[in-house]
Amino acid sequence: MSIGVLVVAHGSRDPRAAPVARRVAADVATQLPGVATAAAFLELSAPSPTEALDQLADSGVEDVAVVPYLLSDAYHSRVDLPAVADLARARGWTARLGQVLGPDPRLLDALGARLEEALGGAEVDAVVLAAAGSSDVSANRTVGRVATDLGARLGLPALCAFASAATPTVATAVEQFRSCGSARVAVATYLLAPGFFADQIRDAALAAGAVAVSEPLGACPEVAHIVVDRARLACPDQI
């Protein structure tokens, strides 16, 4: 039976966001010759999971690895993604659900590279890792651990911050460092794509005195490699 990989993102009204997930799905396809790959969105963007499964079916797929295009294990990964797998099972397919993308050491590599681009060789005293934020406390704690790991990787003091649903805010974290004597604070954007939260993080960080704000991770090679590995872990005998 033919196996496919379905990369499922949240979706956004911002037209800059969906092409990133589609690019990642295309990059995954190049790494998995003979495996049909598609991107889908839970809301606000097309194709929907049902439409993407139709596309995979047209390619001859009868089994699928569903990979969350999400950084944290929270509501969407625990509720919405299993529902997508159930849609595939309702077709008579075997559907296996992969893990979310974070945390993963390769994301630290990507965050570091994005920060380097933003800084252009300038040095900083501290770094804030800025995420979207969640009502799920455990998901936010995971972001905190990623911030600690990023700080250790860069040799800098680090804090996590959130654009919504959790504290501290990005402005609060930047101001905390500055009040403690860190004159040059950089903000690493822990998001997968441009959009409302990325813009909010940038605006808040710069207004609070940050000297640089990195771009979202985007369709960087590290993200595509992680998606491939998540698919292989979900379907080790087929991918």
mmCIF file of C-alpha atoms in Angstrom:
data_model
loop_
_atom_site.group_PDB
_atom_site.id
_atom_site.type_symbol
_atom_site.label_atom_id
_atom_site.label_comp_id
_atom_site.label_asym_id
_atom_site.label_seq_id
_atom_site.Cartn_x
_atom_site.Cartn_y
_atom_site.Cartn_z
ATOM 1 C CA MET A 1 0.000 0.000 0.000
ATOM 2 C CA SER A 2 1.184 3.524 -0.792
ATOM 3 C CA ILE A 3 2.051 5.737 2.182
ATOM 4 C CA GLY A 4 1.618 9.496 2.322
ATOM 5 C CA VAL A 5 2.653 12.272 4.681
ATOM 6 C CA LEU A 6 0.151 14.948 5.661
ATOM 7 C CA VAL A 7 1.675 18.033 7.275
ATOM 8 C CA VAL A 8 -1.080 19.758 9.262
ATOM 9 C CA ALA A 9 -0.743 23.425 10.256
ATOM 10 C CA HIS A 10 -3.121 25.609 12.227
ATOM 11 C CA GLY A 11 -3.918 28.063 9.426
ATOM 12 C CA SER A 12 -3.952 31.858 9.358
ATOM 13 C CA ARG A 13 -5.749 34.787 7.765
ATOM 14 C CA ASP A 14 -2.348 36.218 6.923
ATOM 15 C CA PRO A 15 -1.485 35.324 3.309
ATOM 16 C CA ARG A 16 2.200 34.993 4.203
ATOM 17 C CA ALA A 17 1.641 31.993 6.467
ATOM 18 C CA ALA A 18 0.193 29.141 4.385
ATOM 19 C CA PRO A 19 2.940 29.143 1.713
ATOM 20 C CA VAL A 20 5.481 28.304 4.420
ATOM 21 C CA ALA A 21 3.768 25.034 5.345
ATOM 22 C CA ARG A 22 3.326 24.192 1.670
ATOM 23 C CA ARG A 23 7.038 24.797 1.078
ATOM 24 C CA VAL A 24 7.943 22.536 3.983
ATOM 25 C CA ALA A 25 5.670 19.794 2.608
ATOM 26 C CA ALA A 26 7.373 20.148 -0.784
ATOM 27 C CA ASP A 27 10.813 19.930 0.851
ATOM 28 C CA VAL A 28 9.719 16.798 2.715
ATOM 29 C CA ALA A 29 8.655 15.242 -0.593
ATOM 30 C CA THR A 30 12.149 15.754 -2.016
ATOM 31 C CA GLN A 31 13.614 13.934 0.978
ATOM 32 C CA LEU A 32 11.171 11.027 0.700
ATOM 33 C CA PRO A 33 11.141 9.900 -2.932
ATOM 34 C CA GLY A 34 8.041 7.927 -3.768
ATOM 35 C CA VAL A 35 6.098 9.253 -0.769
ATOM 36 C CA ALA A 36 3.191 11.546 -1.613
ATOM 37 C CA THR A 37 3.161 14.618 0.623
ATOM 38 C CA ALA A 38 0.606 17.376 1.212
ATOM 39 C CA ALA A 39 -0.015 20.281 3.546
ATOM 40 C CA ALA A 40 -3.365 20.918 5.222
ATOM 41 C CA PHE A 41 -4.758 23.560 7.559
ATOM 42 C CA LEU A 42 -7.127 23.222 10.487
ATOM 43 C CA GLU A 43 -8.808 26.546 9.709
ATOM 44 C CA LEU A 44 -8.544 29.845 7.827
ATOM 45 C CA SER A 45 -6.435 28.434 4.961
ATOM 46 C CA ALA A 46 -6.796 25.851 2.223
ATOM 47 C CA PRO A 47 -6.711 22.980 1.698
ATOM 48 C CA SER A 48 -8.621 21.585 4.646
ATOM 49 C CA PRO A 49 -7.575 18.166 6.005
ATOM 50 C CA THR A 50 -10.399 16.510 4.064
ATOM 51 C CA GLU A 51 -9.340 18.222 0.821
ATOM 52 C CA ALA A 52 -5.702 17.308 1.382
ATOM 53 C CA LEU A 53 -6.622 13.677 2.025
ATOM 54 C CA ASP A 54 -8.518 13.734 -1.290
ATOM 55 C CA GLN A 55 -5.322 14.955 -2.971
ATOM 56 C CA LEU A 56 -3.319 12.147 -1.416
ATOM 57 C CA ALA A 57 -5.958 9.618 -2.448
ATOM 58 C CA ASP A 58 -5.664 10.858 -6.042
ATOM 59 C CA SER A 59 -1.934 10.056 -5.770
ATOM 60 C CA GLY A 60 -2.734 6.481 -4.799
ATOM 61 C CA VAL A 61 -2.191 6.855 -1.065
ATOM 62 C CA GLU A 62 -3.975 4.373 1.192
ATOM 63 C CA ASP A 63 -2.065 4.927 4.447
ATOM 64 C CA VAL A 64 -0.874 8.204 5.970
ATOM 65 C CA ALA A 65 1.448 9.686 8.569
ATOM 66 C CA VAL A 66 -0.159 12.809 10.021
ATOM 67 C CA VAL A 67 2.550 15.196 11.235
ATOM 68 C CA PRO A 68 1.577 18.259 13.301
ATOM 69 C CA TYR A 69 3.157 21.410 11.909
ATOM 70 C CA LEU A 70 3.178 22.754 15.452
ATOM 71 C CA LEU A 71 5.956 23.599 17.880
ATOM 72 C CA SER A 72 4.210 22.676 21.131
ATOM 73 C CA ASP A 73 2.069 19.843 22.426
ATOM 74 C CA ALA A 74 -1.164 21.579 23.411
ATOM 75 C CA TYR A 75 -4.853 21.635 22.442
ATOM 76 C CA HIS A 76 -4.449 21.404 18.672
ATOM 77 C CA SER A 77 -2.042 18.479 18.833
ATOM 78 C CA ARG A 78 -4.141 16.623 21.401
ATOM 79 C CA VAL A 79 -7.611 17.208 19.951
ATOM 80 C CA ASP A 80 -7.556 18.505 16.377
ATOM 81 C CA LEU A 81 -4.750 16.337 15.038
ATOM 82 C CA PRO A 82 -6.231 13.029 16.289
ATOM 83 C CA ALA A 83 -9.457 14.117 14.582
ATOM 84 C CA VAL A 84 -7.536 14.492 11.303
ATOM 85 C CA ALA A 85 -6.159 10.976 11.719
ATOM 86 C CA ASP A 86 -9.714 9.763 12.322
ATOM 87 C CA LEU A 87 -10.759 11.314 8.987
ATOM 88 C CA ALA A 88 -8.170 9.137 7.277
ATOM 89 C CA ARG A 89 -9.235 6.035 9.199
ATOM 90 C CA ALA A 90 -12.832 6.651 8.133
ATOM 91 C CA ARG A 91 -11.598 6.045 4.564
ATOM 92 C CA GLY A 92 -10.282 2.662 5.619
ATOM 93 C CA TRP A 93 -6.690 3.889 5.757
ATOM 94 C CA THR A 94 -4.128 3.209 8.436
ATOM 95 C CA ALA A 95 -3.335 6.617 9.922
ATOM 96 C CA ARG A 96 -0.554 7.194 12.415
ATOM 97 C CA LEU A 97 -0.051 10.461 14.228
ATOM 98 C CA GLY A 98 3.421 11.950 14.569
ATOM 99 C CA GLN A 99 4.769 14.119 17.345
ATOM 100 C CA VAL A 100 4.899 17.914 17.302
ATOM 101 C CA LEU A 101 8.104 19.518 16.054
ATOM 102 C CA GLY A 102 9.385 20.882 19.345
ATOM 103 C CA PRO A 103 11.392 20.690 21.374
ATOM 104 C CA ASP A 104 14.248 19.483 19.172
ATOM 105 C CA PRO A 105 17.937 20.488 19.179
ATOM 106 C CA ARG A 106 17.719 21.311 15.477
ATOM 107 C CA LEU A 107 15.241 24.066 16.284
ATOM 108 C CA LEU A 108 17.964 25.655 18.412
ATOM 109 C CA ASP A 109 20.218 25.592 15.352
ATOM 110 C CA ALA A 110 17.517 27.306 13.313
ATOM 111 C CA LEU A 111 16.786 29.873 16.023
ATOM 112 C CA GLY A 112 20.469 30.678 16.268
ATOM 113 C CA ALA A 113 20.749 31.127 12.518
ATOM 114 C CA ARG A 114 17.731 33.449 12.403
ATOM 115 C CA LEU A 115 19.159 35.506 15.253
ATOM 116 C CA GLU A 116 22.495 35.750 13.490
ATOM 117 C CA GLU A 117 20.732 37.072 10.400
ATOM 118 C CA ALA A 118 18.883 39.653 12.475
ATOM 119 C CA LEU A 119 21.980 40.806 14.360
ATOM 120 C CA GLY A 120 24.269 41.082 11.364
ATOM 121 C CA GLY A 121 27.334 40.388 13.481
ATOM 122 C CA ALA A 122 26.396 42.673 16.386
ATOM 123 C CA GLU A 123 26.748 41.357 19.923
ATOM 124 C CA VAL A 124 23.985 41.188 22.537
ATOM 125 C CA ASP A 125 23.797 40.794 26.302
ATOM 126 C CA ALA A 126 20.647 38.675 26.606
ATOM 127 C CA VAL A 127 18.010 36.885 24.563
ATOM 128 C CA VAL A 128 14.249 36.524 24.875
ATOM 129 C CA LEU A 129 12.556 33.542 23.231
ATOM 130 C CA ALA A 130 9.123 34.768 22.151
ATOM 131 C CA ALA A 131 6.342 32.262 21.437
ATOM 132 C CA ALA A 132 2.644 32.585 20.675
ATOM 133 C CA GLY A 133 1.565 31.381 24.124
ATOM 134 C CA SER A 134 -1.029 28.851 25.194
ATOM 135 C CA SER A 135 -3.639 28.281 27.887
ATOM 136 C CA ASP A 136 -1.859 24.944 28.411
ATOM 137 C CA VAL A 137 0.620 25.446 31.242
ATOM 138 C CA SER A 138 2.749 22.444 30.276
ATOM 139 C CA ALA A 139 3.173 23.783 26.733
ATOM 140 C CA ASN A 140 4.376 27.117 28.114
ATOM 141 C CA ARG A 141 6.793 25.343 30.433
ATOM 142 C CA THR A 142 8.244 23.562 27.427
ATOM 143 C CA VAL A 143 8.867 26.932 25.790
ATOM 144 C CA GLY A 144 10.670 27.934 28.965
ATOM 145 C CA ARG A 145 12.960 24.931 28.654
ATOM 146 C CA VAL A 146 13.675 25.800 25.027
ATOM 147 C CA ALA A 147 14.605 29.333 26.135
ATOM 148 C CA THR A 148 17.006 27.901 28.711
ATOM 149 C CA ASP A 149 18.573 25.624 26.093
ATOM 150 C CA LEU A 150 18.888 28.506 23.623
ATOM 151 C CA GLY A 151 20.589 30.660 26.223
ATOM 152 C CA ALA A 152 23.029 27.847 27.002
ATOM 153 C CA ARG A 153 23.710 27.374 23.300
ATOM 154 C CA LEU A 154 24.417 31.096 22.837
ATOM 155 C CA GLY A 155 26.153 31.647 26.162
ATOM 156 C CA LEU A 156 23.621 34.315 27.127
ATOM 157 C CA PRO A 157 21.027 34.794 29.861
ATOM 158 C CA ALA A 158 17.624 33.917 28.430
ATOM 159 C CA LEU A 159 13.951 34.279 29.247
ATOM 160 C CA CYS A 160 10.822 33.039 27.520
ATOM 161 C CA ALA A 161 7.928 35.364 26.704
ATOM 162 C CA PHE A 162 4.548 35.095 25.052
ATOM 163 C CA ALA A 163 2.452 37.094 22.617
ATOM 164 C CA SER A 164 -0.834 35.989 24.215
ATOM 165 C CA ALA A 165 -2.512 33.717 26.789
ATOM 166 C CA ALA A 166 0.504 33.584 29.109
ATOM 167 C CA THR A 167 3.069 35.693 30.886
ATOM 168 C CA PRO A 168 5.539 37.298 30.806
ATOM 169 C CA THR A 169 4.760 39.379 27.773
ATOM 170 C CA VAL A 170 7.516 40.125 25.296
ATOM 171 C CA ALA A 171 7.734 43.732 26.464
ATOM 172 C CA THR A 172 7.973 42.658 30.114
ATOM 173 C CA ALA A 173 10.813 40.201 29.407
ATOM 174 C CA VAL A 174 12.805 42.743 27.387
ATOM 175 C CA GLU A 175 12.279 45.432 30.026
ATOM 176 C CA GLN A 176 13.308 43.017 32.797
ATOM 177 C CA PHE A 177 16.663 42.400 31.142
ATOM 178 C CA ARG A 178 17.180 46.092 30.439
ATOM 179 C CA SER A 179 16.362 47.042 34.030
ATOM 180 C CA CYS A 180 19.030 44.583 35.179
ATOM 181 C CA GLY A 181 21.703 46.207 33.012
ATOM 182 C CA SER A 182 21.444 44.303 29.720
ATOM 183 C CA ALA A 183 21.624 47.159 27.230
ATOM 184 C CA ARG A 184 21.426 45.008 24.120
ATOM 185 C CA VAL A 185 18.582 42.482 24.205
ATOM 186 C CA ALA A 186 17.681 40.339 21.185
ATOM 187 C CA VAL A 187 14.379 38.551 20.668
ATOM 188 C CA ALA A 188 14.228 35.142 18.980
ATOM 189 C CA THR A 189 10.848 34.522 17.380
ATOM 190 C CA TYR A 190 9.724 30.977 18.187
ATOM 191 C CA LEU A 191 7.074 30.703 15.485
ATOM 192 C CA LEU A 192 6.898 28.721 12.287
ATOM 193 C CA ALA A 193 5.527 31.382 9.955
ATOM 194 C CA PRO A 194 4.852 35.101 9.576
ATOM 195 C CA GLY A 195 1.503 36.431 10.706
ATOM 196 C CA PHE A 196 -0.320 38.274 13.452
ATOM 197 C CA PHE A 197 1.718 36.919 16.369
ATOM 198 C CA ALA A 198 5.043 37.444 14.626
ATOM 199 C CA ASP A 199 4.145 41.052 13.896
ATOM 200 C CA GLN A 200 2.940 41.527 17.462
ATOM 201 C CA ILE A 201 6.182 40.106 18.864
ATOM 202 C CA ARG A 202 8.313 42.356 16.653
ATOM 203 C CA ASP A 203 6.361 45.511 17.485
ATOM 204 C CA ALA A 204 6.330 44.850 21.229
ATOM 205 C CA ALA A 205 10.010 43.907 21.349
ATOM 206 C CA LEU A 206 11.220 46.955 19.463
ATOM 207 C CA ALA A 207 8.961 49.278 21.446
ATOM 208 C CA ALA A 208 10.464 47.874 24.661
ATOM 209 C CA GLY A 209 13.993 48.548 23.453
ATOM 210 C CA ALA A 210 15.144 45.259 21.893
ATOM 211 C CA VAL A 211 17.999 45.801 19.427
ATOM 212 C CA ALA A 212 16.990 42.975 17.086
ATOM 213 C CA VAL A 213 14.087 40.599 16.467
ATOM 214 C CA SER A 214 14.575 37.469 14.390
ATOM 215 C CA GLU A 215 12.230 36.307 11.678
ATOM 216 C CA PRO A 216 10.044 33.224 12.269
ATOM 217 C CA LEU A 217 11.666 29.885 11.533
ATOM 218 C CA GLY A 218 9.897 29.621 8.187
ATOM 219 C CA ALA A 219 10.705 26.857 5.717
ATOM 220 C CA CYS A 220 14.226 26.368 7.037
ATOM 221 C CA PRO A 221 15.950 23.028 6.336
ATOM 222 C CA GLU A 222 15.885 22.055 10.007
ATOM 223 C CA VAL A 223 12.076 22.146 10.130
ATOM 224 C CA ALA A 224 11.720 19.934 7.047
ATOM 225 C CA HIS A 225 14.234 17.447 8.475
ATOM 226 C CA ILE A 226 12.267 17.258 11.727
ATOM 227 C CA VAL A 227 9.010 16.640 9.828
ATOM 228 C CA VAL A 228 10.691 13.784 7.952
ATOM 229 C CA ASP A 229 11.901 12.249 11.195
ATOM 230 C CA ARG A 230 8.472 12.607 12.838
ATOM 231 C CA ALA A 231 6.907 10.816 9.855
ATOM 232 C CA ARG A 232 9.495 8.035 10.004
ATOM 233 C CA LEU A 233 8.962 7.556 13.731
ATOM 234 C CA ALA A 234 5.210 7.336 13.166
ATOM 235 C CA CYS A 235 5.519 4.820 10.322
ATOM 236 C CA PRO A 236 8.911 3.114 10.760
ATOM 237 C CA ASP A 237 8.049 0.166 8.546
ATOM 238 C CA GLN A 238 6.800 2.244 5.614
ATOM 239 C CA ILE A 239 8.876 5.419 5.417
#
